[in-house]
Amino acid sequence: MAKDVIIACDFNSKEKVLSFLDLFKGKKPFIKIGMELFYAEGPEIVKEIKKRGHKIFLDLKLHDIPNTVKKSMAVLSRLDVDMTNLHAGGTINMMKAAIEGLTREDGTRPLLIAVTQLTSTDQESMTNDLLINEPIDKVVMHYAKNSAIAGLDGVVCSPLEAGKVHEVCGENFLTVTPGVRFSDGEVGDQKRVMTPSEARKIGSDYIVVGRPITGAEDPVKAYERCVKEFLG
Ligand code: C5P
């Protein structure tokens, strides 16, 4: 199974992201484009980065009625991204509709990954704001199972949850994990972090790394270190 390091390109303009990618010369890292860059620059930025030969994880976290998600996924699929995502909270029906929309005429489609509960949601806010009266770990695993039932390829989760997700949903169900930091690096606002080599040991399939690479003095060196520690 493909394992890779995905760089979270959390920039707010085309100029910034392209000059960051220029640093990599011939190398073509897997790139995550999130809402900030997509809303600033639109689909053109996806096409431009794709044209440069990068794989793209388009992180827009769709959540709407099944019909709207299906039609929107069809549009994203035509952008030829390699991976995209949605909120599992939209229900199994919404996730099934997403897969239908994403699937191209030739039967291929980008990988589809679910967000279970956001890592910014804790037990207290889930219980009080969302009125979900179950332990958060149970809810995360339940949503992961729902994603597998709907036919999705995996979930975004903390590296700490990756092992359990594989136990519950199978070894081939992908775990895409942010919250990765170098052992000698700054943690910033991430609460529960792991190093790239710990993430590998626990079974993460893809790690999503932003500031430890984008904010490094030498981003290419930081990326290469990350790949070396994660892929071994
Ligand atoms: O800079 P950093 O390495 O913390 O970036 C992590 C990336 O992963 C960011 O784009 C962030 O939005 C995303 N992410 C996350 N936690 C989640 C889901 C996505 O940090 N639960």
JSON list of N, CA, C and O in Angstrom, two decimals, residues 102-126:
[
{"chain": "A", "resi": 102, "resn": "LEU", "atom": "N", "xyz": [-18.25, 11.06, -7.23]},
{"chain": "A", "resi": 102, "resn": "LEU", "atom": "CA", "xyz": [-16.79, 11.09, -7.45]},
{"chain": "A", "resi": 102, "resn": "LEU", "atom": "C", "xyz": [-16.34, 10.13, -8.55]},
{"chain": "A", "resi": 102, "resn": "LEU", "atom": "O", "xyz": [-15.32, 10.34, -9.19]},
{"chain": "A", "resi": 103, "resn": "THR", "atom": "N", "xyz": [-17.13, 9.07, -8.76]},
{"chain": "A", "resi": 103, "resn": "THR", "atom": "CA", "xyz": [-16.69, 8.02, -9.69]},
{"chain": "A", "resi": 103, "resn": "THR", "atom": "C", "xyz": [-16.85, 8.49, -11.14]},
{"chain": "A", "resi": 103, "resn": "THR", "atom": "O", "xyz": [-17.92, 8.91, -11.56]},
{"chain": "A", "resi": 104, "resn": "ARG", "atom": "N", "xyz": [-15.73, 8.41, -11.87]},
{"chain": "A", "resi": 104, "resn": "ARG", "atom": "CA", "xyz": [-15.71, 8.87, -13.26]},
{"chain": "A", "resi": 104, "resn": "ARG", "atom": "C", "xyz": [-16.31, 7.80, -14.17]},
{"chain": "A", "resi": 104, "resn": "ARG", "atom": "O", "xyz": [-16.52, 6.66, -13.74]},
{"chain": "A", "resi": 105, "resn": "GLU", "atom": "N", "xyz": [-16.55, 8.18, -15.41]},
{"chain": "A", "resi": 105, "resn": "GLU", "atom": "CA", "xyz": [-17.19, 7.24, -16.36]},
{"chain": "A", "resi": 105, "resn": "GLU", "atom": "C", "xyz": [-16.39, 5.96, -16.52]},
{"chain": "A", "resi": 105, "resn": "GLU", "atom": "O", "xyz": [-16.94, 4.89, -16.71]},
{"chain": "A", "resi": 106, "resn": "ASP", "atom": "N", "xyz": [-15.05, 6.08, -16.43]},
{"chain": "A", "resi": 106, "resn": "ASP", "atom": "CA", "xyz": [-14.22, 4.89, -16.61]},
{"chain": "A", "resi": 106, "resn": "ASP", "atom": "C", "xyz": [-14.08, 4.07, -15.32]},
{"chain": "A", "resi": 106, "resn": "ASP", "atom": "O", "xyz": [-13.30, 3.12, -15.26]},
{"chain": "A", "resi": 107, "resn": "GLY", "atom": "N", "xyz": [-14.82, 4.45, -14.28]},
{"chain": "A", "resi": 107, "resn": "GLY", "atom": "CA", "xyz": [-14.82, 3.68, -13.04]},
{"chain": "A", "resi": 107, "resn": "GLY", "atom": "C", "xyz": [-13.76, 4.11, -12.04]},
{"chain": "A", "resi": 107, "resn": "GLY", "atom": "O", "xyz": [-13.77, 3.68, -10.89]},
{"chain": "A", "resi": 108, "resn": "THR", "atom": "N", "xyz": [-12.83, 4.99, -12.45]},
{"chain": "A", "resi": 108, "resn": "THR", "atom": "CA", "xyz": [-11.80, 5.46, -11.51]},
{"chain": "A", "resi": 108, "resn": "THR", "atom": "C", "xyz": [-12.36, 6.60, -10.67]},
{"chain": "A", "resi": 108, "resn": "THR", "atom": "O", "xyz": [-13.37, 7.22, -11.04]},
{"chain": "A", "resi": 109, "resn": "ARG", "atom": "N", "xyz": [-11.72, 6.87, -9.55]},
{"chain": "A", "resi": 109, "resn": "ARG", "atom": "CA", "xyz": [-12.10, 8.03, -8.74]},
{"chain": "A", "resi": 109, "resn": "ARG", "atom": "C", "xyz": [-10.95, 8.37, -7.78]},
{"chain": "A", "resi": 109, "resn": "ARG", "atom": "O", "xyz": [-10.11, 7.51, -7.48]},
{"chain": "A", "resi": 110, "resn": "PRO", "atom": "N", "xyz": [-10.93, 9.62, -7.28]},
{"chain": "A", "resi": 110, "resn": "PRO", "atom": "CA", "xyz": [-9.95, 9.96, -6.25]},
{"chain": "A", "resi": 110, "resn": "PRO", "atom": "C", "xyz": [-10.24, 9.18, -4.97]},
{"chain": "A", "resi": 110, "resn": "PRO", "atom": "O", "xyz": [-11.38, 8.74, -4.76]},
{"chain": "A", "resi": 111, "resn": "LEU", "atom": "N", "xyz": [-9.23, 9.01, -4.13]},
{"chain": "A", "resi": 111, "resn": "LEU", "atom": "CA", "xyz": [-9.47, 8.40, -2.81]},
{"chain": "A", "resi": 111, "resn": "LEU", "atom": "C", "xyz": [-10.41, 9.31, -2.02]},
{"chain": "A", "resi": 111, "resn": "LEU", "atom": "O", "xyz": [-10.32, 10.54, -2.12]},
{"chain": "A", "resi": 112, "resn": "LEU", "atom": "N", "xyz": [-11.33, 8.70, -1.27]},
{"chain": "A", "resi": 112, "resn": "LEU", "atom": "CA", "xyz": [-12.26, 9.50, -0.45]},
{"chain": "A", "resi": 112, "resn": "LEU", "atom": "C", "xyz": [-12.09, 9.12, 1.02]},
{"chain": "A", "resi": 112, "resn": "LEU", "atom": "O", "xyz": [-12.21, 7.95, 1.40]},
{"chain": "A", "resi": 113, "resn": "ILE", "atom": "N", "xyz": [-11.84, 10.15, 1.82]},
{"chain": "A", "resi": 113, "resn": "ILE", "atom": "CA", "xyz": [-11.47, 9.99, 3.23]},
{"chain": "A", "resi": 113, "resn": "ILE", "atom": "C", "xyz": [-12.48, 10.76, 4.07]},
{"chain": "A", "resi": 113, "resn": "ILE", "atom": "O", "xyz": [-12.89, 11.85, 3.69]},
{"chain": "A", "resi": 114, "resn": "ALA", "atom": "N", "xyz": [-12.85, 10.22, 5.23]},
{"chain": "A", "resi": 114, "resn": "ALA", "atom": "CA", "xyz": [-13.82, 10.92, 6.09]},
{"chain": "A", "resi": 114, "resn": "ALA", "atom": "C", "xyz": [-13.15, 11.55, 7.30]},
{"chain": "A", "resi": 114, "resn": "ALA", "atom": "O", "xyz": [-12.19, 11.01, 7.85]},
{"chain": "A", "resi": 115, "resn": "VAL", "atom": "N", "xyz": [-13.69, 12.70, 7.68]},
{"chain": "A", "resi": 115, "resn": "VAL", "atom": "CA", "xyz": [-13.35, 13.28, 8.98]},
{"chain": "A", "resi": 115, "resn": "VAL", "atom": "C", "xyz": [-14.38, 12.70, 9.95]},
{"chain": "A", "resi": 115, "resn": "VAL", "atom": "O", "xyz": [-15.58, 12.76, 9.66]},
{"chain": "A", "resi": 116, "resn": "THR", "atom": "N", "xyz": [-13.94, 12.13, 11.06]},
{"chain": "A", "resi": 116, "resn": "THR", "atom": "CA", "xyz": [-14.89, 11.55, 12.03]},
{"chain": "A", "resi": 116, "resn": "THR", "atom": "C", "xyz": [-15.38, 12.69, 12.93]},
{"chain": "A", "resi": 116, "resn": "THR", "atom": "O", "xyz": [-16.37, 13.34, 12.61]},
{"chain": "A", "resi": 117, "resn": "GLN", "atom": "N", "xyz": [-14.70, 12.90, 14.04]},
{"chain": "A", "resi": 117, "resn": "GLN", "atom": "CA", "xyz": [-14.92, 14.13, 14.80]},
{"chain": "A", "resi": 117, "resn": "GLN", "atom": "C", "xyz": [-13.67, 14.96, 14.65]},
{"chain": "A", "resi": 117, "resn": "GLN", "atom": "O", "xyz": [-12.56, 14.42, 14.69]},
{"chain": "A", "resi": 118, "resn": "LEU", "atom": "N", "xyz": [-13.83, 16.27, 14.46]},
{"chain": "A", "resi": 118, "resn": "LEU", "atom": "CA", "xyz": [-12.65, 17.14, 14.36]},
{"chain": "A", "resi": 118, "resn": "LEU", "atom": "C", "xyz": [-11.84, 17.03, 15.64]},
{"chain": "A", "resi": 118, "resn": "LEU", "atom": "O", "xyz": [-12.40, 16.86, 16.73]},
{"chain": "A", "resi": 119, "resn": "THR", "atom": "N", "xyz": [-10.52, 17.14, 15.50]},
{"chain": "A", "resi": 119, "resn": "THR", "atom": "CA", "xyz": [-9.69, 17.05, 16.72]},
{"chain": "A", "resi": 119, "resn": "THR", "atom": "C", "xyz": [-9.89, 18.28, 17.62]},
{"chain": "A", "resi": 119, "resn": "THR", "atom": "O", "xyz": [-9.51, 18.26, 18.77]},
{"chain": "A", "resi": 120, "resn": "SER", "atom": "N", "xyz": [-10.51, 19.32, 17.09]},
{"chain": "A", "resi": 120, "resn": "SER", "atom": "CA", "xyz": [-10.82, 20.48, 17.92]},
{"chain": "A", "resi": 120, "resn": "SER", "atom": "C", "xyz": [-12.08, 20.26, 18.76]},
{"chain": "A", "resi": 120, "resn": "SER", "atom": "O", "xyz": [-12.39, 21.05, 19.66]},
{"chain": "A", "resi": 121, "resn": "THR", "atom": "N", "xyz": [-12.82, 19.18, 18.47]},
{"chain": "A", "resi": 121, "resn": "THR", "atom": "CA", "xyz": [-14.00, 18.85, 19.27]},
{"chain": "A", "resi": 121, "resn": "THR", "atom": "C", "xyz": [-13.56, 17.92, 20.40]},
{"chain": "A", "resi": 121, "resn": "THR", "atom": "O", "xyz": [-12.95, 16.89, 20.14]},
{"chain": "A", "resi": 122, "resn": "ASP", "atom": "N", "xyz": [-13.85, 18.32, 21.64]},
{"chain": "A", "resi": 122, "resn": "ASP", "atom": "CA", "xyz": [-13.51, 17.41, 22.75]},
{"chain": "A", "resi": 122, "resn": "ASP", "atom": "C", "xyz": [-14.79, 16.83, 23.34]},
{"chain": "A", "resi": 122, "resn": "ASP", "atom": "O", "xyz": [-15.90, 17.12, 22.88]},
{"chain": "A", "resi": 123, "resn": "GLN", "atom": "N", "xyz": [-14.61, 15.99, 24.35]},
{"chain": "A", "resi": 123, "resn": "GLN", "atom": "CA", "xyz": [-15.77, 15.30, 24.93]},
{"chain": "A", "resi": 123, "resn": "GLN", "atom": "C", "xyz": [-16.82, 16.30, 25.40]},
{"chain": "A", "resi": 123, "resn": "GLN", "atom": "O", "xyz": [-18.02, 16.14, 25.15]},
{"chain": "A", "resi": 124, "resn": "GLU", "atom": "N", "xyz": [-16.36, 17.37, 26.05]},
{"chain": "A", "resi": 124, "resn": "GLU", "atom": "CA", "xyz": [-17.29, 18.35, 26.62]},
{"chain": "A", "resi": 124, "resn": "GLU", "atom": "C", "xyz": [-18.13, 19.03, 25.52]},
{"chain": "A", "resi": 124, "resn": "GLU", "atom": "O", "xyz": [-19.35, 19.10, 25.63]},
{"chain": "A", "resi": 125, "resn": "SER", "atom": "N", "xyz": [-17.47, 19.49, 24.45]},
{"chain": "A", "resi": 125, "resn": "SER", "atom": "CA", "xyz": [-18.23, 20.19, 23.41]},
{"chain": "A", "resi": 125, "resn": "SER", "atom": "C", "xyz": [-19.12, 19.22, 22.64]},
{"chain": "A", "resi": 125, "resn": "SER", "atom": "O", "xyz": [-20.21, 19.58, 22.18]},
{"chain": "A", "resi": 126, "resn": "MET", "atom": "N", "xyz": [-18.66, 17.97, 22.50]},
{"chain": "A", "resi": 126, "resn": "MET", "atom": "CA", "xyz": [-19.49, 16.98, 21.80]},
{"chain": "A", "resi": 126, "resn": "MET", "atom": "C", "xyz": [-20.76, 16.69, 22.60]},
{"chain": "A", "resi": 126, "resn": "MET", "atom": "O", "xyz": [-21.86, 16.62, 22.06]}
]
